[in-house]
XYZ file of C-alpha atoms in Angstrom:
385
model
C -33.373 7.713 58.860
C -35.472 8.942 55.929
C -38.621 8.462 58.091
C -37.113 10.596 60.906
C -36.184 13.352 58.491
C -39.669 13.232 56.980
C -41.331 13.460 60.431
C -39.067 16.345 61.410
C -39.972 18.205 58.219
C -43.676 17.955 59.107
C -43.035 19.193 62.668
C -41.011 22.166 61.469
C -43.722 23.058 58.939
C -46.420 22.963 61.583
C -44.268 24.937 63.988
C -43.524 27.637 61.397
C -47.176 27.845 60.385
C -48.413 28.589 63.892
C -47.106 32.038 64.709
C -48.205 32.331 68.350
C -48.815 28.968 70.035
C -50.904 28.696 73.131
C -49.618 27.478 76.461
C -51.042 24.047 75.776
C -49.248 23.972 72.439
C -45.966 24.791 74.126
C -46.431 21.938 76.576
C -47.323 19.519 73.777
C -44.368 20.694 71.747
C -41.980 20.196 74.653
C -43.306 16.685 75.231
C -42.964 15.811 71.570
C -39.425 17.151 71.413
C -38.571 15.113 74.494
C -40.139 12.009 72.939
C -38.374 12.582 69.614
C -35.025 12.895 71.403
C -35.589 9.519 73.066
C -36.517 7.949 69.705
C -33.354 9.276 68.098
C -31.244 7.964 70.997
C -32.862 4.515 70.689
C -32.275 4.515 66.911
C -28.614 5.392 67.324
C -28.164 2.627 69.936
C -29.993 -0.144 68.048
C -29.420 0.556 64.367
C -25.672 1.121 64.506
C -25.944 3.810 61.833
C -23.351 4.525 59.248
C -21.261 7.671 59.104
C -23.827 9.339 56.858
C -26.654 8.420 59.271
C -24.701 9.859 62.206
C -24.379 13.162 60.353
C -28.153 13.219 59.698
C -28.891 12.414 63.385
C -26.629 15.243 64.532
C -28.506 17.589 62.214
C -31.858 16.496 63.670
C -30.644 16.931 67.265
C -29.295 20.354 66.405
C -32.599 21.332 64.833
C -34.559 20.053 67.850
C -32.297 22.067 70.144
C -32.928 25.180 68.074
C -36.693 24.543 68.182
C -36.476 24.189 71.940
C -34.729 27.562 72.274
C -37.220 29.210 69.926
C -40.070 27.755 71.960
C -38.619 29.256 75.153
C -38.262 32.623 73.424
C -41.888 32.431 72.252
C -43.074 31.632 75.711
C -41.155 34.639 77.138
C -42.485 36.951 74.467
C -45.993 35.614 74.924
C -45.845 36.292 78.706
C -44.659 39.829 78.022
C -47.514 40.490 75.604
C -50.084 39.127 78.084
C -48.704 41.405 80.783
C -48.888 44.434 78.525
C -52.432 43.549 77.493
C -53.452 43.235 81.139
C -51.957 46.682 81.802
C -53.859 48.157 78.878
C -57.096 46.661 80.158
C -56.552 48.288 83.539
C -55.720 51.652 81.882
C -52.140 51.671 83.072
C -48.885 51.852 81.220
C -48.085 52.965 77.677
C -50.008 51.917 74.577
C -48.385 49.394 72.306
C -49.178 50.140 68.687
C -50.490 47.485 66.343
C -47.597 48.061 64.005
C -45.063 47.486 66.813
C -46.788 44.221 67.706
C -46.776 43.052 64.063
C -43.103 44.021 63.783
C -42.236 41.966 66.878
C -44.052 38.970 65.508
C -42.322 39.340 62.125
C -38.914 39.521 63.769
C -39.773 36.451 65.807
C -40.760 34.557 62.668
C -37.494 35.577 60.967
C -35.502 34.426 64.018
C -37.176 31.040 63.815
C -36.469 30.733 60.097
C -32.773 31.720 60.254
C -30.923 31.619 63.567
C -27.598 33.092 62.535
C -26.366 33.437 66.083
C -26.046 29.701 66.630
C -23.231 28.085 64.596
C -23.549 24.538 63.397
C -21.238 21.899 64.885
C -21.911 19.266 62.219
C -21.171 18.912 58.503
C -23.565 21.222 56.692
C -25.126 19.773 53.515
C -28.729 21.076 53.152
C -29.533 24.114 55.311
C -29.630 27.638 53.832
C -27.354 28.728 56.683
C -24.480 26.704 55.335
C -21.336 28.520 54.052
C -20.258 27.827 50.445
C -18.604 24.426 50.155
C -15.266 23.733 48.459
C -15.105 22.961 44.746
C -15.961 19.414 43.772
C -13.492 17.056 42.071
C -12.890 17.366 38.369
C -14.942 14.971 36.304
C -13.304 12.212 34.252
C -12.357 13.234 30.702
C -15.047 12.512 28.147
C -14.358 10.233 25.185
C -13.151 11.672 21.898
C -15.779 13.030 19.610
C -16.333 11.679 16.138
C -14.170 12.885 13.316
C -15.729 15.637 11.349
C -16.955 14.917 7.844
C -16.150 17.365 5.134
C -14.660 17.725 1.680
C -10.882 18.113 1.405
C -9.793 21.662 1.072
C -8.077 23.021 -2.030
C -4.435 22.193 -2.621
C -2.211 24.883 -1.251
C 0.495 26.605 -3.242
C 3.868 24.857 -3.490
C 6.289 25.671 -0.741
C 9.590 27.391 -1.271
C 12.520 25.384 -2.604
C 14.643 23.797 0.071
C 18.338 24.442 0.476
C 20.738 22.662 -1.810
C 21.989 19.379 -0.397
C 25.573 18.593 0.443
C 27.890 17.322 -2.239
C 27.974 13.514 -2.247
C 31.139 11.470 -1.865
C 33.399 10.995 -4.858
C 32.605 7.790 -6.718
C 35.142 5.195 -7.882
C 37.280 6.081 -10.874
C 36.006 4.314 -13.986
C 38.447 2.380 -16.109
C 38.984 3.168 -19.761
C 37.217 -0.061 -20.680
C 34.111 0.961 -18.707
C 34.108 4.423 -20.268
C 34.512 2.916 -23.736
C 31.541 0.579 -23.178
C 29.318 3.416 -22.003
C 30.296 5.562 -24.971
C 29.638 2.692 -27.349
C 26.204 2.063 -25.884
C 25.303 5.742 -26.221
C 26.615 5.920 -29.759
C 24.922 2.649 -30.728
C 21.547 3.681 -29.285
C 21.685 6.952 -31.244
C 23.239 5.643 -34.465
C 19.985 5.962 -36.371
C 19.956 9.699 -35.681
C 23.691 10.172 -36.209
C 23.774 8.336 -39.540
C 20.463 9.729 -40.724
C 19.409 6.214 -41.756
C 17.601 3.302 -40.094
C 18.972 0.481 -42.265
C 20.962 -1.288 -39.541
C 22.687 -4.614 -40.133
C 21.677 -8.276 -40.363
C 23.615 -11.394 -39.333
C 22.975 -15.114 -38.635
C 23.404 -16.455 -35.130
C 24.370 -20.081 -35.773
C 23.320 -22.631 -33.160
C 20.652 -20.455 -31.450
C 16.978 -19.669 -32.043
C 17.048 -16.325 -30.221
C 18.906 -13.062 -30.818
C 20.859 -11.047 -28.238
C 19.031 -8.310 -26.367
C 20.546 -5.649 -28.621
C 19.057 -7.200 -31.789
C 15.620 -8.061 -33.175
C 14.704 -11.576 -34.318
C 13.847 -11.676 -38.013
C 13.138 -15.422 -38.009
C 14.411 -18.662 -36.482
C 15.046 -21.915 -38.378
C 17.402 -24.793 -39.111
C 20.788 -24.843 -40.818
C 21.124 -26.438 -44.271
C 23.516 -26.851 -47.191
C 24.754 -29.223 -49.870
C 25.381 -32.874 -49.074
C 28.872 -33.457 -47.785
C 29.507 -36.117 -50.483
C 28.463 -33.949 -53.441
C 31.316 -32.165 -55.183
C 28.964 -29.599 -56.630
C 26.101 -27.528 -55.359
C 26.200 -24.499 -53.070
C 29.345 -23.942 -51.086
C 27.801 -21.960 -48.142
C 25.477 -22.827 -45.268
C 21.939 -21.460 -45.164
C 19.534 -20.637 -42.320
C 16.205 -22.089 -43.475
C 12.890 -21.040 -41.839
C 10.705 -23.648 -40.164
C 7.664 -22.792 -42.326
C 8.607 -22.569 -46.029
C 6.307 -20.932 -48.564
C 5.960 -22.675 -51.959
C 5.504 -21.104 -55.363
C 4.801 -23.015 -58.604
C 6.093 -26.532 -58.068
C 6.120 -30.074 -59.378
C 6.642 -32.892 -56.931
C 9.343 -35.442 -57.707
C 13.029 -35.182 -58.569
C 13.568 -33.125 -61.696
C 16.643 -31.025 -60.750
C 20.206 -32.085 -59.977
C 21.085 -29.890 -56.987
C 19.600 -30.194 -53.503
C 19.341 -28.636 -50.029
C 19.984 -30.865 -47.014
C 19.722 -30.273 -43.332
C 22.890 -29.834 -41.265
C 24.198 -31.774 -38.259
C 26.792 -31.216 -35.566
C 29.805 -33.509 -36.016
C 31.521 -33.434 -32.624
C 32.056 -37.089 -31.715
C 35.031 -36.561 -29.424
C 34.470 -36.032 -25.730
C 36.541 -32.873 -25.246
C 34.047 -30.654 -27.057
C 34.516 -26.911 -26.369
C 30.790 -26.147 -26.379
C 28.590 -25.615 -23.335
C 25.549 -27.927 -23.138
C 23.411 -25.658 -20.952
C 20.921 -24.990 -23.792
C 20.468 -28.594 -25.015
C 17.601 -29.553 -22.655
C 19.548 -32.354 -21.005
C 21.113 -33.871 -24.120
C 24.560 -35.157 -23.248
C 26.197 -34.538 -26.647
C 25.722 -32.358 -29.723
C 26.940 -35.082 -32.060
C 24.552 -35.902 -34.975
C 21.885 -33.464 -33.711
C 20.337 -30.993 -36.161
C 21.752 -27.455 -36.126
C 19.415 -24.495 -35.487
C 19.898 -20.814 -36.358
C 18.394 -17.314 -36.014
C 18.522 -14.310 -38.340
C 18.970 -11.097 -36.321
C 18.596 -7.425 -37.179
C 20.429 -4.584 -35.396
C 18.572 -1.381 -36.340
C 21.067 1.030 -34.787
C 24.328 -0.358 -36.226
C 24.902 -0.553 -39.942
C 28.020 -2.756 -40.147
C 28.779 -6.253 -38.902
C 31.734 -8.601 -39.044
C 32.653 -12.131 -37.923
C 36.180 -12.271 -36.516
C 37.825 -15.732 -36.204
C 40.227 -16.552 -33.374
C 38.768 -13.779 -31.183
C 36.281 -13.694 -28.302
C 36.029 -9.898 -27.944
C 35.342 -7.131 -30.420
C 37.710 -4.274 -31.261
C 37.283 -0.899 -29.620
C 34.183 1.017 -30.782
C 32.527 -2.245 -31.910
C 29.661 -4.012 -30.125
C 29.758 -7.773 -29.484
C 26.610 -9.641 -30.571
C 27.794 -13.139 -29.600
C 30.871 -15.331 -29.531
C 31.551 -19.031 -30.026
C 33.704 -21.481 -32.008
C 34.540 -21.607 -35.704
C 32.970 -24.495 -37.708
C 32.949 -25.690 -41.308
C 32.851 -28.848 -43.455
C 35.354 -31.695 -43.101
C 38.691 -31.236 -44.904
C 38.074 -34.346 -47.066
C 34.640 -33.187 -48.165
C 33.523 -30.451 -50.507
C 34.424 -26.950 -49.571
C 32.030 -24.704 -47.551
C 32.128 -21.427 -45.670
C 33.409 -20.892 -42.153
C 30.681 -19.937 -39.698
C 30.722 -18.817 -36.052
C 28.707 -21.326 -33.967
C 27.410 -19.955 -30.647
C 29.418 -21.164 -27.627
C 26.232 -22.597 -25.976
C 24.235 -23.962 -28.935
C 20.744 -25.420 -29.023
C 19.536 -28.479 -30.982
C 16.337 -29.099 -32.897
C 14.021 -31.214 -30.707
C 13.808 -34.743 -32.138
C 16.585 -34.027 -34.665
C 19.099 -36.705 -33.687
C 18.988 -39.296 -36.486
C 22.403 -39.331 -38.211
C 20.853 -38.270 -41.517
C 24.078 -36.488 -42.451
C 23.562 -33.936 -45.245
C 25.526 -30.755 -44.583
C 27.894 -31.203 -41.661
C 29.538 -28.852 -39.132
C 32.972 -29.696 -37.769
C 34.972 -27.666 -35.266
C 37.905 -25.900 -36.930
C 41.379 -26.405 -35.400
C 44.559 -24.432 -35.999
C 47.539 -25.941 -37.885
C 51.027 -24.517 -37.728
C 53.018 -23.725 -40.838
C 51.972 -20.687 -42.721
C 49.813 -19.967 -39.647
C 52.267 -18.396 -37.169
C 52.955 -20.363 -34.043
C 53.375 -20.146 -31.086
C 50.642 -17.472 -31.202
C 48.498 -20.203 -32.694
C 48.689 -23.740 -31.326
C 48.368 -26.751 -33.577
C 45.224 -28.771 -32.912
C 43.603 -26.105 -30.737
C 39.936 -25.198 -31.449
C 39.508 -21.659 -32.835
C 37.172 -19.155 -31.275
C 35.127 -16.519 -33.077
C 33.023 -13.407 -32.383
C 30.347 -11.467 -34.317
C 30.587 -7.675 -33.929
C 28.460 -4.753 -35.129
C 29.019 -1.018 -35.488
């Protein structure tokens, strides 16, 4: 089909270039048009053209038909001009001016170029005589462009304050005990400013190597005292540091009073103590006793209360446990509050004796019963304020 269009373009160019063909040219043109029509018919029969090819063929046939009509018009005009020229040669008729002849030829050329009187009966795609076509379909959206690169702008001014929120639901009513604890914590945490002093208080936590969260550890060590068989010597227990510092000394035994380590003496099975801090040891009996010296910087007073597990109002509990002391048949010693879940010194089970700790039990008589119960282990608590 491209070859037919190309051939037709050449024929139209030649036809438009020759303004006034001769008679022989007209005959040759008619023969060629006739031949070209046969070629197009053969092509349409053999090639089985597509829809687009059929449109192009219709355009070519239409153009050939127009050329045929223009050729007939030329021939008619040419015969008229020859007749007028013959009349002029014989001296008859009116004179045709040169300008009129040029005008006729120009009009003829224009008619060949654009034949507006003959409408097209095929889809128009190329010719200058075509009316404007309808708008084409919208193209597919393009992909997003790259994000712009630039420095962040300056921070804008703060916005206006929002409206006040709704009032929340009423919380649970606190008990007097809860209120008292909160007040005590506030007072305790600000005692150094209220009292105008930062002295605080110091106490020994027997049976543990750590202090409660409210206190600071001064040092940890082991418990000691006089030997349980000695009638003399010190009557109280001591918390001895692990790393002693020596002054001027002389090795050997020159003095007559001594410091021994201390052991738990709880051979019976119904011991009141918890064993959760003994690293798997099944009994405290004959294990060495440990201790910790604690400092409370915000509370200046402390007290150990026997037979109690809780502190009085306005006092803060440091720890609680069970009351212990020396055996009733041995030399006298002080009563101390052993923590309810004591620790032991690793590797300290050897039955070396020395100072001994026994659990203290109540005995009726001068001690009022039934508030107290004979043979029942006494509790204790250490409080600060």
